[in-house]
Amino acid sequence: MSSVAYIAVVGPGENATGDAIADATEIGTLIAQRGWITLTGGRRAGVMAAAAAGARSAGGIAIGLLPGSDRSDAAPELSAALPTGLGGARNAVLVTAADAVVACGMNPGTVSEIALALRANKPTVLVKASAAAAEFLSSIATDAPFQVVETPAEALAWVAARMSSAHP
Amino acid sequence: MSSVAYIAVVGPGENATGDAIADATEIGTLIAQRGWITLTGGRRAGVMAAAAAGARSAGGIAIGLLPGSDRSDAAPELSAALPTGLGGARNAVLVTAADAVVACGMNPGTVSEIALALRANKPTVLVKASAAAAEFLSSIATDAPFQVVETPAEALAWVAARMSSAHP
Amino acid sequence: MSSVAYIAVVGPGENATGDAIADATEIGTLIAQRGWITLTGGRRAGVMAAAAAGARSAGGIAIGLLPGSDRSDAAPELSAALPTGLGGARNAVLVTAADAVVACGMNPGTVSEIALALRANKPTVLVKASAAAAEFLSSIATDAPFQVVETPAEALAWVAARMSSAHP
Amino acid sequence: MSSVAYIAVVGPGENATGDAIADATEIGTLIAQRGWITLTGGRRAGVMAAAAAGARSAGGIAIGLLPGSDRSDAAPELSAALPTGLGGARNAVLVTAADAVVACGMNPGTVSEIALALRANKPTVLVKASAAAAEFLSSIATDAPFQVVETPAEALAWVAARMSSAHP
C-alpha cells in the first residue's frame, strides 16, 4: 500500500451549499482517479455523501467514520461505513486516519477538523474559502502545510505535491 | 450496503499460536466469500494480519483500525489501514464498528474486545477457546448472543444466522 | 502530586450485588484515607456510586468519567463528574487515567476494564471473584501484576505495595 | 452538585503569550471563587498550567485531561491529572466534559476546542481575540452562544449569565 494516500474530505452535512457539494463530488472522483482512498465523516448528507459518491463513481474506495454507534445515517455510496460511537471525538480520528485534509464549505465541525489537521501538521487545503476563513486559518497554520484554492483540481494537485514529498 | 455485514476478527498479535493464525486466515476468507467486510486491529502481526490476508486472498475487503497515529506497523494485506491515535480505546471503536466479533486465541486485548462486544450485545463467537475462557466468558454473556466453536466454518455459520435474524 | 495514586474502582452498576456495593464503599474509604484519588465510571448506580460515596465519606476526592455526553446520570457523591461522550471507549480512558484497578463484582463492562488494565500492565486486583473469573483472568495476566483477594483491606494493601515499588 | 459548573480554560501551551497566561490565571481564580471547577488540557505549560494555578490559589479544584498515557508532563498545580491516551481526541473529551469554554490565546489545538464547543452548542467566549479570529469564529457560531471579550471578569460574567439560564 506504499503509494496509496488517504484523503479526508470534510465539510457541512445538511447545510452544505451547492458549490460545496459539487466540489466534494469532483474531489472524490479525483482522489479515486489517483488510486487513493477517500475518507469522510460517513453521514448521508452534504459534503460527506458527495465525496463518497464522487469516489465510487470513479471506481474508488470511500470509507466513512460515523459519530454514532450504528449505520442508520450512513451514506449508501460508501465502500465501508464504520460507526465509531465517539461523537465529536470521531473528528479527531478522521483526521488521524488521513494523510491530508480537503475542506469544502465551513461549519464548526469542519473547522474542528481543519484545526486538528493543522495541530497534527497534516497538509490541509480549503476550496473556495471565505476571505475571513482564509485570513484566520492561515494565521494559525504556522507549522503545517496550508493552502486555499478555488477548484478541486487545484486542491488535488496541491495535495499530490505534498504526498510525493512526504513519501519520497 | 444493506446486506453487507462487518465482522471483527480479533486475537493476539506477536504471540498468536499457529492454530489462531490458521483459523483467522480461514475466517477472513469465509467472510470475504459471503461478500462481507473483515475488520481487524490493523497491525502486521498474528491474527490481525492473518484475517486480512485471508480476506484479500478471496477478493474481499479488510479494514484495519490501528491503535497508533501512523501506518508504520500496518498489515500490508489490508484494503485500508486507518490509524486512530486512540491507543487502547481503539479496541472499543473496533467493536462498535462491527456487527459481530470472532475471536481466535486469547490475550488481554482480545478479552477487552470480547467483553466490549458482550457489553454492546453484539454476537460474539470464540474459536478453540480454552475451557476456562469458555466457562468464564459464557458466565458474563447473559444478554448478548455468545458461542464457543471449534472451527472457522462453525463460527461463520453461527454469525451468519445472527446476521440474518438481525437484518430481516 | 508526586505521592498521590489514582485508583479506578470498577464493577457493575444496576446489577451490583450487596457484597460488591459494600466492598466498593469500603475501598473508596480506604483510598481516601491514604490521600489517594478514586476514579469511577461515574454513574449513579452500583459500584460506581458506592466507591464515590465511600471516598467522600472519608473526605477524599472521587472523579467519575461518564460514558454519555451530559451529567444526567452522574452519582451525586462525586467530587467531579466528567461526561466523555465516548460510550464504551470511556472504559479505556478510565483505565488509562488510573495507576491501578480494583474490581468489585463482574459484568462485561467490568471485564473490559480489567482486560484493558492487564493490556496496559497496570496492577489489577479482584475482590471476591468467582473461581471461574480467577482462573481465566489469571491465565491471561502473564505480564501485569494481578491478584484475587477476599477483602477491601487486602485489595488496598496489595495495591499500595505495587504503588510504592512503581514510584520509589 | 447541582449548582457547580465546569469551565474549560483552553489556549496555547509552550507558545502562550504573557497576556494569555495572565488572563488564564485570573480566569482560574474567578472560576474557583464561584465554587466552580476548572478543566484544562492538563499539561505543565502555558494557559493549561496558568488556569490550574489560578484555580488552586483560590482554593478551587482544577482537573486536567492529558493527551498522553501518563502524568509525566502534568501541571503540578492540578487537583487531579487524568491521562486519556487519546491524543487529539482528548480535545473533544475536554469540551464534552465542560459546560462552557473560555479561550485565552490561539493556536490550532485551541481552535479545535472552540470549534468542537460551537458544534456542541456550548457557551464559548474568547478573551483578547484578534480581529481575524473574532470575525471568522463568530461567522461560524450561528447556533451556539459566542462572545469575544477583553478581560477575564467580562468572560466570567458572560459565562455565568449563560449558566444560570441553562440551569434555572
XYZ file of C-alpha atoms in Angstrom:
672
model
C 0.000 0.000 0.000
C 3.063 2.195 -0.130
C 1.767 4.593 -2.755
C -1.810 4.884 -1.548
C -2.788 8.139 0.115
C -5.792 8.610 2.384
C -7.530 11.942 1.883
C -10.224 13.179 4.264
C -12.848 15.302 2.524
C -14.613 17.373 5.166
C -17.440 19.893 5.135
C -21.015 20.551 6.202
C -23.743 17.933 6.128
C -27.345 19.116 5.865
C -26.382 22.771 5.330
C -23.763 22.268 2.644
C -24.025 24.697 -0.282
C -24.405 23.589 -3.870
C -20.843 24.670 -4.546
C -19.510 22.597 -1.649
C -21.423 19.527 -2.812
C -20.254 19.907 -6.401
C -16.662 20.412 -5.310
C -16.734 17.453 -2.915
C -18.106 15.205 -5.627
C -15.332 16.191 -8.003
C -12.693 15.833 -5.301
C -13.862 12.292 -4.505
C -13.566 11.488 -8.189
C -10.076 12.979 -8.460
C -8.923 11.059 -5.370
C -10.227 7.826 -6.878
C -8.580 8.521 -10.232
C -5.217 8.624 -8.471
C -5.922 5.264 -6.853
C -6.229 6.893 -3.442
C -8.775 6.349 -0.694
C -11.415 8.914 0.269
C -12.261 9.259 3.966
C -15.360 11.079 5.169
C -17.467 11.623 8.263
C -19.762 8.981 6.855
C -23.197 10.515 7.067
C -25.799 10.532 4.296
C -25.661 14.313 3.877
C -23.847 17.156 2.181
C -20.128 17.006 1.599
C -19.779 13.597 3.265
C -22.213 11.910 0.896
C -20.979 13.849 -2.151
C -17.336 12.896 -1.686
C -18.295 9.237 -1.286
C -20.475 9.386 -4.399
C -17.696 11.016 -6.417
C -15.177 8.421 -5.329
C -17.444 5.497 -6.092
C -18.459 6.868 -9.484
C -14.807 6.635 -10.479
C -14.379 3.126 -9.109
C -12.619 4.255 -5.950
C -12.844 3.347 -2.279
C -14.657 5.627 0.167
C -14.664 4.891 3.890
C -16.853 6.760 6.366
C -16.206 7.179 10.090
C -19.569 7.852 11.704
C -20.015 9.690 15.009
C -22.808 7.395 16.190
C -22.952 3.748 17.168
C -24.827 2.341 14.183
C -25.096 2.702 10.404
C -28.595 4.177 10.290
C -27.444 7.503 8.834
C -24.560 6.213 6.701
C -24.175 7.389 3.118
C -25.146 4.477 0.844
C -22.315 5.307 -1.587
C -19.629 4.349 0.937
C -17.471 1.280 0.348
C -17.458 0.841 4.103
C -19.290 2.683 6.871
C -17.679 2.425 10.304
C -19.651 3.637 13.339
C -17.207 4.848 15.988
C -19.536 5.699 18.874
C -17.188 8.591 19.718
C -19.384 11.618 18.987
C -17.228 14.688 18.365
C -14.035 12.757 19.059
C -14.656 10.977 15.761
C -13.485 14.186 14.066
C -10.070 13.669 15.639
C -9.951 10.043 14.497
C -10.928 11.026 10.955
C -8.016 13.453 10.819
C -5.597 10.966 12.370
C -6.564 8.377 9.775
C -5.878 10.794 6.897
C -2.655 11.855 5.193
C -4.197 15.162 4.129
C -7.461 17.063 4.582
C -9.535 18.864 1.939
C -12.349 21.132 3.160
C -15.375 22.141 1.045
C -17.555 24.618 2.880
C -17.378 25.534 6.537
C -19.172 24.959 9.830
C -17.996 24.288 13.394
C -17.369 20.585 12.783
C -15.384 21.379 9.648
C -13.309 23.959 11.494
C -12.555 21.405 14.219
C -11.231 19.003 11.587
C -9.131 21.680 9.872
C -7.699 22.758 13.221
C -6.942 19.190 14.324
C -5.199 18.608 10.986
C -3.076 21.737 11.443
C -2.309 20.645 15.014
C -1.025 17.338 13.611
C 0.946 19.088 10.828
C -1.074 17.422 8.080
C -1.384 19.109 4.680
C -4.703 20.959 4.680
C -6.380 22.711 1.775
C -9.603 24.737 1.665
C -11.664 25.031 -1.509
C -13.497 28.340 -2.087
C -12.985 29.549 1.493
C -14.247 32.968 2.528
C -11.738 35.762 2.977
C -12.320 35.621 6.741
C -11.654 31.883 6.860
C -8.563 32.204 4.710
C -7.138 35.030 6.781
C -7.756 33.467 10.186
C -6.897 29.855 9.417
C -3.716 30.802 7.571
C -2.739 32.864 10.622
C -2.786 29.772 12.852
C -1.199 27.446 10.253
C 2.321 28.364 11.212
C 3.750 24.826 11.149
C 1.516 22.790 8.842
C 1.323 22.959 5.041
C -1.820 25.005 4.344
C -3.404 26.383 1.181
C -6.598 27.997 -0.061
C -7.663 27.246 -3.630
C -10.612 27.834 -5.912
C -11.060 24.488 -7.665
C -10.993 20.757 -6.905
C -8.228 20.263 -9.471
C -6.028 22.811 -7.707
C -6.743 21.156 -4.357
C -5.711 17.722 -5.566
C -2.620 18.996 -7.364
C -1.519 20.743 -4.174
C -2.164 17.641 -2.037
C -0.378 15.406 -4.537
C 2.725 17.577 -4.358
C 2.682 17.252 -0.565
C 2.226 13.463 -0.717
C 5.139 12.864 -3.057
C 7.463 14.928 -0.896
C 6.241 13.138 2.223
C 6.809 9.681 0.740
C 9.917 10.029 -1.443
C -24.901 -1.829 1.584
C -27.980 -3.336 3.177
C -26.807 -6.922 3.121
C -23.163 -6.334 3.967
C -22.031 -7.392 7.431
C -18.894 -6.136 9.153
C -17.112 -8.828 11.145
C -14.274 -8.017 13.532
C -11.690 -10.781 13.740
C -9.743 -10.344 16.971
C -6.876 -12.155 18.624
C -3.237 -11.917 19.642
C -0.568 -10.247 17.534
C 3.038 -11.324 18.022
C 2.135 -14.188 20.368
C -0.625 -15.750 18.305
C -0.469 -19.536 18.061
C -0.299 -21.391 14.777
C -3.872 -22.530 15.298
C -5.099 -18.976 15.832
C -3.320 -17.758 12.713
C -4.668 -20.609 10.578
C -8.186 -20.071 11.896
C -8.066 -16.292 11.383
C -6.880 -16.762 7.812
C -9.751 -19.108 7.045
C -12.258 -16.824 8.779
C -11.128 -13.853 6.700
C -11.638 -15.973 3.594
C -15.101 -17.109 4.676
C -16.134 -13.526 5.452
C -14.985 -12.409 2.007
C -16.789 -15.298 0.299
C -20.053 -14.015 1.763
C -19.333 -10.525 0.394
C -18.807 -9.204 3.891
C -16.135 -6.885 5.256
C -13.380 -8.003 7.636
C -12.341 -5.586 10.377
C -9.139 -6.036 12.350
C -6.865 -4.218 14.766
C -4.698 -3.460 11.752
C -1.228 -4.453 12.832
C 1.223 -6.532 10.818
C 1.140 -9.432 13.268
C -0.699 -12.569 14.280
C -4.443 -12.803 13.966
C -4.775 -9.250 12.645
C -2.521 -9.872 9.661
C -3.863 -13.369 9.051
C -7.508 -12.303 8.873
C -6.602 -9.521 6.438
C -4.598 -11.933 4.292
C -7.435 -14.446 4.237
C -9.953 -11.816 3.228
C -7.784 -10.413 0.455
C -6.917 -13.851 -0.914
C -10.635 -14.328 -1.565
C -11.054 -10.906 -3.160
C -12.620 -9.345 -0.079
C -12.213 -6.091 1.753
C -10.223 -5.908 5.007
C -10.035 -2.701 7.022
C -7.689 -2.229 9.965
C -8.122 0.198 12.846
C -4.665 0.832 14.250
C -4.012 1.964 17.830
C -1.219 4.342 16.843
C -1.098 7.551 14.845
C 0.576 6.291 11.669
C 0.659 3.299 9.334
C 4.175 2.134 10.134
C 3.022 -1.191 11.612
C 0.010 -1.788 9.371
C -0.532 -5.191 7.803
C 0.242 -4.886 4.062
C -2.699 -7.152 3.178
C -5.260 -4.582 4.344
C -7.516 -2.853 1.810
C -7.344 0.170 4.073
C -5.312 0.870 7.216
C -6.739 3.581 9.460
C -4.595 4.920 12.305
C -6.873 6.048 15.141
C -4.376 7.521 17.612
C -6.602 6.205 20.415
C -4.381 3.548 21.995
C -6.483 1.032 23.914
C -9.694 2.933 23.163
C -9.300 1.735 19.573
C -10.468 -1.669 20.809
C -13.820 -0.089 21.685
C -14.082 1.578 18.278
C -13.261 -1.697 16.506
C -16.121 -3.404 18.343
C -18.520 -0.503 17.729
C -17.742 -0.623 14.016
C -18.526 -4.351 13.831
C -21.804 -6.254 13.621
C -20.239 -9.327 15.203
C -16.924 -10.383 16.719
C -14.956 -13.588 16.105
C -12.031 -14.323 18.436
C -9.095 -16.602 17.567
C -6.762 -17.049 20.515
C -6.713 -15.014 23.685
C -4.766 -12.275 25.419
C -5.766 -9.201 27.438
C -6.522 -7.083 24.373
C -8.636 -9.853 22.899
C -10.561 -10.239 26.149
C -11.225 -6.495 26.199
C -12.742 -6.725 22.728
C -14.861 -9.750 23.608
C -16.095 -8.033 26.757
C -16.871 -4.760 24.967
C -18.801 -6.733 22.344
C -20.819 -8.507 25.044
C -21.438 -5.153 26.741
C -22.873 -3.853 23.450
C -24.941 -7.036 22.918
C -23.094 -7.933 19.726
C -22.923 -11.574 18.595
C -19.577 -12.922 19.764
C -18.021 -16.264 18.967
C -14.773 -17.818 20.179
C -12.867 -20.356 18.108
C -10.999 -23.103 20.034
C -11.288 -21.316 23.377
C -9.893 -22.953 26.500
C -12.319 -24.481 28.965
C -11.554 -21.666 31.417
C -12.279 -18.985 28.818
C -15.477 -20.692 27.732
C -16.727 -21.104 31.288
C -15.964 -17.581 32.463
C -16.939 -15.633 29.354
C -20.193 -17.544 28.938
C -20.971 -16.726 32.578
C -20.871 -12.985 31.851
C -22.645 -13.233 28.474
C -26.086 -13.085 29.979
C -27.594 -10.677 27.450
C -25.517 -10.996 24.269
C -25.520 -13.894 21.790
C -22.380 -15.883 22.622
C -20.936 -19.148 21.368
C -17.779 -21.229 21.543
C -16.929 -23.331 18.483
C -14.087 -25.473 17.189
C -13.805 -24.454 13.531
C -13.925 -21.323 11.341
C -16.825 -22.793 9.357
C -18.872 -23.215 12.542
C -18.020 -19.656 13.598
C -19.193 -18.144 10.325
C -22.347 -20.250 10.188
C -23.245 -19.116 13.691
C -22.538 -15.454 12.875
C -24.494 -15.698 9.616
C -27.551 -16.973 11.478
C -27.324 -13.992 13.856
C -26.935 -11.533 10.964
C -29.983 -12.736 9.081
C -32.137 -12.501 12.177
C -30.794 -9.044 12.971
C -31.471 -7.691 9.463
C -34.650 -9.416 8.310
C 1.196 15.389 43.386
C 4.131 13.010 43.476
C 2.724 10.659 46.108
C -0.894 10.649 45.021
C -2.180 7.485 43.383
C -5.272 7.257 41.210
C -7.254 4.068 41.765
C -10.094 3.050 39.461
C -12.829 1.138 41.285
C -14.828 -0.790 38.702
C -17.830 -3.062 38.819
C -21.483 -3.436 37.854
C -23.995 -0.626 38.038
C -27.659 -1.532 38.380
C -26.980 -5.241 38.887
C -24.255 -4.949 41.505
C -24.607 -7.358 44.416
C -24.811 -6.210 48.018
C -21.318 -7.586 48.573
C -19.910 -5.607 45.646
C -21.545 -2.406 46.870
C -20.312 -2.879 50.425
C -16.802 -3.674 49.233
C -16.697 -0.710 46.826
C -17.820 1.641 49.593
C -15.067 0.427 51.884
C -12.479 0.585 49.105
C -13.383 4.191 48.330
C -12.928 4.976 52.025
C -9.570 3.219 52.185
C -8.350 5.037 49.073
C -9.350 8.375 50.599
C -7.667 7.542 53.900
C -4.382 7.182 52.044
C -4.866 10.585 50.441
C -5.386 8.981 47.053
C -7.974 9.736 44.374
C -10.829 7.400 43.486
C -11.811 7.113 39.829
C -15.081 5.550 38.722
C -17.306 5.167 35.685
C -19.340 7.983 37.159
C -22.895 6.716 37.043
C -25.412 6.895 39.891
C -25.556 3.131 40.301
C -23.928 0.157 41.951
C -20.185 0.004 42.429
C -19.620 3.381 40.751
C -21.840 5.252 43.188
C -20.671 3.214 46.189
C -16.981 3.877 45.620
C -17.668 7.599 45.262
C -19.753 7.623 48.433
C -17.066 5.785 50.365
C -14.369 8.175 49.205
C -16.380 11.273 50.015
C -17.407 9.967 53.443
C -13.713 9.904 54.323
C -13.041 13.372 52.939
C -11.477 12.121 49.744
C -11.750 13.047 46.082
C -13.803 10.918 43.690
C -13.869 11.653 39.961
C -16.259 9.980 37.553
C -15.762 9.514 33.821
C -19.214 9.112 32.319
C -19.894 7.331 29.021
C -22.537 9.829 27.916
C -22.417 13.485 26.946
C -24.094 15.031 29.991
C -24.276 14.681 33.763
C -27.873 13.484 33.980
C -26.945 10.087 35.403
C -23.907 11.136 37.441
C -23.514 9.912 41.019
C -24.177 12.887 43.329
C -21.358 11.830 45.661
C -18.676 12.580 43.068
C -16.269 15.477 43.597
C -16.335 15.921 39.835
C -18.390 14.232 37.120
C -16.872 14.368 33.650
C -19.005 13.330 30.675
C -16.747 11.914 27.955
C -19.217 11.263 25.141
C -17.136 8.204 24.233
C -19.527 5.353 25.022
C -17.623 2.124 25.587
C -14.299 3.796 24.793
C -14.679 5.604 28.114
C -13.714 2.319 29.774
C -10.311 2.574 28.108
C -9.872 6.171 29.236
C -10.824 5.264 32.811
C -8.116 2.605 32.867
C -5.545 4.900 31.226
C -6.231 7.558 33.850
C -5.656 5.093 36.707
C -2.489 3.770 38.318
C -4.255 0.602 39.429
C -7.664 -1.035 39.074
C -9.793 -2.679 41.790
C -12.811 -4.713 40.633
C -15.838 -5.475 42.833
C -18.262 -7.772 41.068
C -18.275 -8.708 37.413
C -20.104 -7.986 34.183
C -18.978 -7.391 30.586
C -18.046 -3.746 31.180
C -16.042 -4.708 34.252
C -14.226 -7.432 32.353
C -13.353 -4.946 29.603
C -11.765 -2.667 32.189
C -9.842 -5.499 33.838
C -8.603 -6.682 30.450
C -7.592 -3.191 29.323
C -5.708 -2.741 32.609
C -3.860 -6.020 32.097
C -3.105 -4.995 28.493
C -1.527 -1.798 29.861
C 0.381 -3.692 32.569
C -1.424 -1.886 35.382
C -1.775 -3.545 38.795
C -5.222 -5.137 38.898
C -6.945 -6.758 41.851
C -10.309 -8.531 42.057
C -12.294 -8.655 45.280
C -14.367 -11.814 45.909
C -14.040 -13.047 42.335
C -15.600 -16.358 41.340
C -13.332 -19.345 40.826
C -14.010 -19.147 37.078
C -13.067 -15.461 36.931
C -9.939 -16.025 38.995
C -8.809 -18.959 36.884
C -9.413 -17.354 33.491
C -8.233 -13.820 34.239
C -5.083 -15.008 35.989
C -4.361 -17.132 32.909
C -4.235 -14.045 30.688
C -2.390 -11.856 33.219
C 1.014 -13.043 32.166
C 2.721 -9.644 32.180
C 0.706 -7.429 34.541
C 0.612 -7.600 38.349
C -2.658 -9.394 39.148
C -4.253 -10.637 42.347
C -7.526 -12.005 43.690
C -8.411 -11.173 47.287
C -11.335 -11.535 49.668
C -11.469 -8.169 51.421
C -11.122 -4.455 50.659
C -8.264 -4.171 53.136
C -6.323 -6.874 51.316
C -7.005 -5.178 47.985
C -5.670 -1.837 49.165
C -2.639 -3.340 50.857
C -1.771 -5.163 47.652
C -2.241 -2.030 45.535
C -0.213 0.054 47.978
C 2.709 -2.334 47.716
C 2.584 -2.020 43.922
C 2.416 1.793 44.090
C 5.438 2.165 46.307
C 7.530 -0.052 44.064
C 6.346 1.824 40.971
C 7.197 5.249 42.425
C 10.327 4.685 44.515
C -23.513 19.136 42.581
C -26.474 20.897 41.028
C -25.024 24.386 41.099
C -21.463 23.519 40.129
C -20.362 24.498 36.655
C -17.376 23.004 34.826
C -15.439 25.551 32.784
C -12.752 24.523 30.310
C -9.968 27.080 30.025
C -8.158 26.489 26.736
C -5.196 28.068 24.999
C -1.631 27.525 23.863
C 0.957 25.666 25.902
C 4.622 26.434 25.278
C 3.879 29.375 22.973
C 1.318 31.147 25.125
C 1.775 34.926 25.354
C 2.193 36.743 28.640
C -1.307 38.160 28.218
C -2.822 34.725 27.718
C -1.045 33.361 30.792
C -2.100 36.291 32.952
C -5.690 36.048 31.757
C -5.845 32.277 32.264
C -4.527 32.643 35.796
C -7.188 35.203 36.643
C -9.912 33.134 34.999
C -8.963 30.081 37.051
C -9.206 32.222 40.156
C -12.591 33.634 39.177
C -13.925 30.144 38.434
C -12.775 28.945 41.845
C -14.299 31.952 43.592
C -17.684 30.936 42.238
C -17.199 27.416 43.598
C -16.897 26.038 40.079
C -14.455 23.522 38.645
C -11.684 24.419 36.184
C -10.919 21.942 33.422
C -7.746 22.131 31.348
C -5.710 20.142 28.858
C -3.518 19.224 31.812
C -0.014 19.927 30.610
C 2.669 21.802 32.557
C 2.730 24.702 30.102
C 1.118 27.972 29.153
C -2.594 28.504 29.580
C -3.162 24.985 30.906
C -0.777 25.419 33.811
C -1.826 29.025 34.462
C -5.526 28.244 34.755
C -4.772 25.411 37.171
C -2.519 27.646 39.250
C -5.145 30.363 39.387
C -7.839 27.954 40.474
C -5.698 26.370 43.165
C -4.534 29.723 44.510
C -8.172 30.497 45.265
C -8.831 27.130 46.895
C -10.589 25.692 43.866
C -10.500 22.415 42.015
C -8.628 22.074 38.710
C -8.750 18.874 36.698
C -6.530 18.220 33.706
C -7.249 15.833 30.828
C -3.899 14.932 29.312
C -3.429 13.766 25.715
C -0.789 11.187 26.636
C -0.875 7.963 28.628
C 0.985 9.073 31.738
C 1.380 12.035 34.072
C 4.942 12.928 33.151
C 4.021 16.340 31.713
C 1.121 17.159 34.035
C 0.903 20.607 35.619
C 1.754 20.227 39.332
C -0.971 22.703 40.312
C -3.761 20.362 39.237
C -6.070 18.826 41.825
C -6.199 15.786 39.565
C -4.328 14.931 36.365
C -6.027 12.348 34.171
C -4.084 10.851 31.251
C -6.529 9.897 28.495
C -4.226 8.258 25.955
C -6.423 9.743 23.220
C -4.055 12.236 21.560
C -6.007 14.905 19.717
C -9.330 13.252 20.556
C -8.728 14.407 24.130
C -9.682 17.890 22.930
C -13.161 16.590 22.163
C -13.454 14.947 25.576
C -12.333 18.145 27.308
C -15.097 20.068 25.565
C -17.683 17.367 26.247
C -16.807 17.421 29.950
C -17.283 21.211 30.145
C -20.397 23.355 30.450
C -18.644 26.302 28.817
C -15.293 27.087 27.198
C -13.066 30.128 27.753
C -10.166 30.638 25.319
C -7.038 32.682 26.119
C -4.762 32.929 23.102
C -4.968 30.911 19.924
C -3.298 28.034 18.136
C -4.597 25.042 16.147
C -5.414 22.989 19.252
C -7.279 25.922 20.764
C -9.250 26.459 17.582
C -10.207 22.778 17.555
C -11.601 23.123 21.076
C -13.503 26.310 20.251
C -14.957 24.695 17.132
C -15.930 21.498 18.966
C -17.632 23.614 21.633
C -19.576 25.536 18.991
C -20.504 22.239 17.324
C -21.941 21.069 20.663
C -23.732 24.384 21.242
C -21.737 25.151 24.387
C -21.243 28.759 25.501
C -17.839 29.831 24.228
C -16.000 33.049 24.977
C -12.671 34.337 23.668
C -10.516 36.725 25.682
C -8.496 39.303 23.696
C -9.038 37.567 20.353
C -7.607 39.088 17.187
C -9.980 40.807 14.792
C -9.499 37.955 12.317
C -10.360 35.332 14.955
C -13.390 37.285 16.131
C -14.696 37.779 12.611
C -14.230 34.219 11.427
C -15.280 32.354 14.561
C -18.367 34.499 15.062
C -19.300 33.758 11.446
C -19.463 30.017 12.179
C -21.117 30.402 15.598
C -24.602 30.532 14.202
C -26.219 28.252 16.780
C -24.052 28.396 19.900
C -23.745 31.280 22.382
C -20.484 33.001 21.456
C -18.752 36.154 22.657
C -15.440 37.975 22.398
C -14.343 39.999 25.428
C -11.314 41.899 26.627
C -10.997 40.853 30.278
C -11.303 37.759 32.472
C -14.020 39.445 34.522
C -16.125 40.022 31.417
C -15.580 36.425 30.330
C -16.765 35.010 33.645
C -19.742 37.347 33.876
C -20.819 36.298 30.385
C -20.382 32.587 31.197
C -22.236 32.974 34.498
C -25.228 34.500 32.732
C -25.300 31.514 30.363
C -25.012 29.021 33.245
C -27.902 30.459 35.207
C -30.165 30.347 32.195
C -29.092 26.808 31.410
C -29.687 25.558 34.962
C -32.660 27.549 36.231
